[in-house]
Tab-separated table of C-alpha atoms in Angstrom:
chain	number	residue	atom	x	y	z
A	1	MET	CA	0.000	0.000	0.000
A	2	ALA	CA	2.845	2.409	0.818
A	3	LEU	CA	4.510	1.652	-2.511
A	4	LEU	CA	1.263	2.281	-4.398
A	5	LEU	CA	0.690	5.576	-2.581
A	6	CYS	CA	4.201	6.790	-3.380
A	7	GLY	CA	3.963	5.550	-6.952
A	8	THR	CA	0.792	7.500	-7.682
A	9	ALA	CA	2.747	10.715	-7.075
A	10	LEU	CA	4.543	9.938	-10.350
A	11	GLY	CA	1.734	8.384	-12.397
A	12	ASP	CA	-0.653	5.454	-12.637
A	13	PRO	CA	0.352	1.916	-11.563
A	14	PHE	CA	-0.408	-0.881	-14.010
A	15	GLY	CA	0.324	-4.561	-14.565
A	16	TRP	CA	0.641	-7.276	-17.185
A	17	GLU	CA	-1.666	-10.220	-17.754
A	18	SER	CA	1.425	-12.265	-18.653
A	19	GLN	CA	3.329	-11.451	-15.450
A	20	GLN	CA	2.642	-12.766	-11.935
A	21	ASP	CA	-1.007	-13.607	-12.633
A	22	GLY	CA	-1.856	-10.031	-13.608
A	23	ARG	CA	-0.992	-8.539	-10.226
A	24	ILE	CA	-0.098	-4.842	-10.173
A	25	VAL	CA	2.421	-5.124	-7.314
A	26	HIS	CA	5.032	-7.779	-8.092
A	27	ASP	CA	7.188	-9.867	-5.783
A	28	VAL	CA	10.896	-9.907	-6.646
A	29	CYS	CA	12.479	-12.842	-4.830
A	30	PRO	CA	14.383	-16.010	-5.746
A	31	ALA	CA	12.474	-19.164	-6.662
A	32	PRO	CA	13.753	-22.756	-6.592
A	33	GLY	CA	14.646	-23.981	-10.055
A	34	MET	CA	14.878	-20.429	-11.448
A	35	GLU	CA	18.402	-19.696	-10.220
A	36	SER	CA	19.864	-19.213	-13.718
A	37	SER	CA	16.792	-17.806	-15.460
A	38	LEU	CA	16.683	-14.363	-17.036
A	39	THR	CA	13.889	-13.208	-14.714
A	40	SER	CA	13.607	-11.498	-11.343
A	41	ALA	CA	13.165	-14.958	-9.787
A	42	SER	CA	16.807	-15.773	-10.565
A	43	SER	CA	19.683	-15.561	-8.112
A	44	ALA	CA	22.853	-17.277	-9.359
A	45	LYS	CA	22.820	-15.378	-12.663
A	46	THR	CA	23.593	-11.683	-13.108
A	47	LEU	CA	20.648	-9.726	-14.441
A	48	SER	CA	22.127	-7.558	-17.190
A	49	LEU	CA	21.402	-3.849	-17.327
A	50	HIS	CA	18.072	-3.501	-19.093
A	51	THR	CA	15.024	-1.408	-19.855
A	52	GLU	CA	11.986	-2.961	-18.174
A	53	ASP	CA	9.704	-4.661	-20.742
A	54	VAL	CA	11.866	-3.330	-23.578
A	55	PHE	CA	9.644	-4.886	-26.258
A	56	HIS	CA	6.390	-3.055	-25.548
A	57	PRO	CA	5.222	0.451	-26.559
A	58	CYS	CA	3.372	0.762	-23.235
A	59	ARG	CA	6.377	-0.126	-21.083
A	60	ALA	CA	6.605	1.736	-17.788
A	61	ASP	CA	7.773	5.323	-17.551
A	62	TYR	CA	9.003	4.516	-14.046
A	63	VAL	CA	9.805	1.266	-12.255
A	64	SER	CA	9.815	1.300	-8.467
A	65	LEU	CA	11.502	-1.196	-6.165
A	66	LEU	CA	10.692	-1.344	-2.445
A	67	CYS	CA	13.011	-3.414	-0.255
A	68	LEU	CA	11.496	-5.703	2.374
A	69	ARG	CA	14.638	-7.807	2.948
A	70	ASN	CA	18.211	-7.784	1.655
A	71	PRO	CA	20.366	-9.444	4.305
A	72	ASP	CA	23.239	-10.105	1.897
A	73	ALA	CA	23.363	-6.508	0.612
A	74	VAL	CA	22.785	-7.675	-2.977
A	75	GLY	CA	23.384	-4.736	-5.286
A	76	THR	CA	20.952	-3.237	-7.768
A	77	THR	CA	22.991	-1.881	-10.687
A	78	VAL	CA	22.031	1.257	-12.624
A	79	THR	CA	23.355	3.330	-15.521
A	80	ARG	CA	21.956	6.699	-16.649
A	81	VAL	CA	22.027	7.423	-20.364
A	82	GLY	CA	22.819	11.057	-19.575
A	83	SER	CA	26.147	10.003	-18.043
A	84	LEU	CA	27.335	8.186	-21.177
A	85	ASP	CA	29.634	9.394	-23.919
A	86	PHE	CA	28.789	7.444	-27.085
A	87	PRO	CA	31.142	7.811	-30.059
A	88	GLU	CA	29.311	9.741	-32.771
A	89	SER	CA	29.361	6.831	-35.220
A	90	LEU	CA	27.816	4.515	-32.598
A	91	ARG	CA	25.258	7.130	-31.590
A	92	SER	CA	24.223	7.490	-35.237
A	93	THR	CA	23.708	3.728	-35.602
A	94	LEU	CA	21.753	3.464	-32.343
A	95	ARG	CA	19.310	6.137	-33.529
A	96	LYS	CA	18.255	4.073	-36.542
A	97	PRO	CA	15.372	1.535	-36.404
A	98	ARG	CA	17.700	-1.401	-37.011
A	99	PHE	CA	17.107	-3.273	-33.760
A	100	ARG	CA	14.494	-5.841	-32.790
A	101	PHE	CA	13.197	-6.164	-29.219
A	102	PHE	CA	11.580	-9.308	-27.798
A	103	PRO	CA	9.317	-10.222	-24.868
A	104	ASP	CA	11.419	-11.462	-21.981
A	105	ASP	CA	11.057	-14.813	-20.248
A	106	SER	CA	8.774	-13.436	-17.536
A	107	HIS	CA	6.175	-12.750	-20.269
A	108	THR	CA	6.621	-15.858	-22.394
A	109	GLY	CA	7.513	-18.476	-19.802
A	110	THR	CA	10.208	-19.734	-22.172
A	111	SER	CA	13.801	-18.869	-22.966
A	112	LEU	CA	14.929	-17.390	-26.270
A	113	PRO	CA	17.421	-19.478	-28.231
A	114	GLY	CA	19.965	-16.688	-28.630
A	115	ASN	CA	20.986	-13.198	-27.622
A	116	ALA	CA	22.113	-10.009	-29.332
A	117	ALA	CA	25.180	-11.709	-30.758
A	118	GLY	CA	23.269	-14.745	-31.979
A	119	GLY	CA	19.938	-13.331	-33.091
A	120	ALA	CA	17.373	-13.846	-30.343
A	121	GLY	CA	13.939	-15.169	-31.064
A	122	ALA	CA	12.031	-15.803	-34.249
A	123	GLU	CA	12.608	-13.290	-37.004
A	124	ALA	CA	8.959	-12.265	-37.116
A	125	ALA	CA	8.663	-11.821	-33.342
A	126	GLY	CA	9.182	-8.663	-31.336
A	127	MET	CA	9.157	-5.073	-32.516
A	128	THR	CA	11.772	-3.027	-34.335
A	129	GLY	CA	13.026	0.438	-33.453
A	130	PRO	CA	16.063	2.469	-32.385
A	131	VAL	CA	18.034	2.115	-29.162
A	132	LEU	CA	18.437	5.888	-28.745
A	133	TYR	CA	15.496	8.144	-29.575
A	134	GLY	CA	13.879	11.409	-28.570
A	135	PRO	CA	15.686	14.746	-28.077
A	136	ALA	CA	19.199	14.775	-29.552
A	137	HIS	CA	20.667	16.617	-26.539
A	138	ALA	CA	18.947	14.361	-23.974
A	139	PRO	CA	18.054	11.059	-25.642
A	140	TYR	CA	15.951	8.233	-24.286
A	141	LEU	CA	17.380	4.714	-24.139
A	142	ARG	CA	15.836	1.300	-24.838
A	143	PHE	CA	18.164	-1.653	-24.282
A	144	ASP	CA	18.248	-5.258	-23.083
A	145	ILE	CA	21.074	-7.331	-24.520
A	146	ASP	CA	19.348	-10.593	-23.578
A	147	PHE	CA	16.149	-9.740	-25.431
A	148	MET	CA	17.175	-7.768	-28.491
A	149	SER	CA	19.155	-8.234	-31.669
A	150	GLY	CA	20.664	-6.122	-34.426
A	151	GLU	CA	18.992	-6.375	-37.812
A	152	ASP	CA	22.371	-6.364	-39.599
A	153	ALA	CA	26.045	-6.867	-38.786
A	154	GLU	CA	26.702	-3.211	-37.939
A	155	ALA	CA	23.675	-3.060	-35.652
A	156	ALA	CA	24.696	-6.304	-33.921
A	157	GLU	CA	28.151	-4.868	-33.269
A	158	ALA	CA	26.515	-1.696	-31.915
A	159	VAL	CA	24.583	-3.779	-29.367
A	160	ILE	CA	27.812	-5.330	-28.053
A	161	ALA	CA	29.569	-1.957	-27.939
A	162	THR	CA	26.635	-0.388	-26.078
A	163	GLN	CA	26.574	-3.197	-23.526
A	164	GLU	CA	30.240	-2.559	-22.758
A	165	ILE	CA	29.683	1.186	-22.357
A	166	LEU	CA	26.678	0.657	-20.080
A	167	SER	CA	28.489	-1.901	-17.922
A	168	ASN	CA	31.585	0.259	-17.515
A	169	ALA	CA	29.455	3.190	-16.318
A	170	ALA	CA	27.252	1.200	-13.922
A	171	GLY	CA	26.693	2.294	-10.361
A	172	ARG	CA	25.484	0.144	-7.498
A	173	VAL	CA	23.015	0.533	-4.660
A	174	ALA	CA	22.311	-2.080	-1.976
A	175	LEU	CA	18.758	-1.448	-0.821
A	176	GLU	CA	17.943	-1.849	2.855
A	177	PRO	CA	14.529	-2.666	4.342
A	178	GLY	CA	12.247	0.328	3.864
A	179	ASP	CA	14.284	1.789	0.985
A	180	ALA	CA	12.461	2.500	-2.262
A	181	VAL	CA	13.949	3.547	-5.576
A	182	PHE	CA	12.115	5.030	-8.547
A	183	ILE	CA	13.863	4.309	-11.854
A	184	ASP	CA	13.198	6.390	-14.966
A	185	ASN	CA	12.680	3.565	-17.464
A	186	TYR	CA	13.408	5.894	-20.401
A	187	GLN	CA	16.711	7.244	-19.111
A	188	VAL	CA	18.084	4.538	-16.812
A	189	VAL	CA	18.808	0.830	-17.273
A	190	HIS	CA	19.007	-1.397	-14.215
A	191	GLY	CA	20.131	-4.889	-13.281
A	192	ARG	CA	21.068	-7.049	-10.300
A	193	GLU	CA	24.151	-8.770	-8.947
A	194	PRO	CA	24.132	-12.569	-8.526
A	195	PHE	CA	23.737	-14.082	-5.068
A	196	ALA	CA	23.343	-17.472	-3.404
A	197	ALA	CA	19.713	-18.088	-2.476
A	198	ARG	CA	19.148	-20.140	0.666
A	199	TYR	CA	15.341	-20.461	0.559
A	200	ASP	CA	15.206	-20.128	4.316
A	201	GLY	CA	12.637	-17.346	4.440
A	202	LYS	CA	15.336	-14.676	4.715
A	203	ASP	CA	16.425	-14.181	1.095
A	204	ARG	CA	16.300	-10.828	-0.701
A	205	TRP	CA	12.701	-9.735	-1.238
A	206	LEU	CA	11.546	-6.618	-3.059
A	207	LYS	CA	8.193	-5.325	-4.253
A	208	ARG	CA	8.063	-3.939	-7.809
A	209	LEU	CA	5.655	-1.452	-9.358
A	210	ASN	CA	5.272	-0.317	-12.976
A	211	ILE	CA	4.097	3.282	-13.378
A	212	SER	CA	2.746	5.059	-16.457
A	213	ARG	CA	2.597	8.836	-16.847
A	214	ASP	CA	-0.251	8.435	-19.376
A	215	ILE	CA	-2.704	5.666	-18.500
A	216	ARG	CA	-4.723	6.542	-21.608
A	217	ARG	CA	-1.876	5.122	-23.681
A	218	LEU	CA	-2.650	1.717	-22.130
A	219	TYR	CA	-6.377	2.118	-22.712
A	220	THR	CA	-5.779	2.988	-26.363
A	221	HIS	CA	-3.444	0.044	-26.926
A	222	SER	CA	-5.763	-2.545	-25.348
A	223	ALA	CA	-9.058	-0.874	-26.379
A	224	SER	CA	-10.144	-1.351	-22.773
A	225	ARG	CA	-10.235	0.758	-19.625
A	226	SER	CA	-8.061	-1.713	-17.768
A	227	ARG	CA	-4.782	-1.220	-15.953
A	228	ILE	CA	-3.742	-4.757	-16.924
A	229	ILE	CA	-2.101	-5.037	-20.359
A	230	PRO	CA	-3.387	-8.171	-22.103
A	231	ALA	CA	-0.969	-10.924	-23.157
């Protein structure tokens, strides 16, 4: 309830039919058997820096994380696009609609057969667009190396180069119980360090909230006055 109240200061909370049974407030905690998955239920695997729900035009404007437990001080990693210095040739490539973005495993329940270097997903799946877009002096960023691919060799190389730049500029915050962060999903990518889950009732546990600044965008996309985006 506290997370929802704080979130509504920024916009309107919403959820996904394909995620966590359509709940608006998500649990982020490790699950047995999911240790190496590319979802928030993983633990042993690093979650790469990513835009939340990179594939969808109605992806959140803000993503909030509220910490309930984090006894091992597991770090949330973040990189702001405004802090990056892209070479002009790379910036030019990233602004072209030569990239394809795919639904992640939390939406599909399956794993893609490849990644940016190997061509993730079926060719007809996902949506195409640029990685950098919006104002030239303060661009927006859309990126998730695990669920995107370049449409040609130059674009594929640009994905790898961008991943390296993002990783080298990453900061880290270890949330403590009661801490909440609000991530601008258009200007910041975030990830998570790996950790060893014990499943003893004391593992890291966060609550997650997706927030839209324009709920009518969701209504238009789904042709329904619902805060749950259909699968």
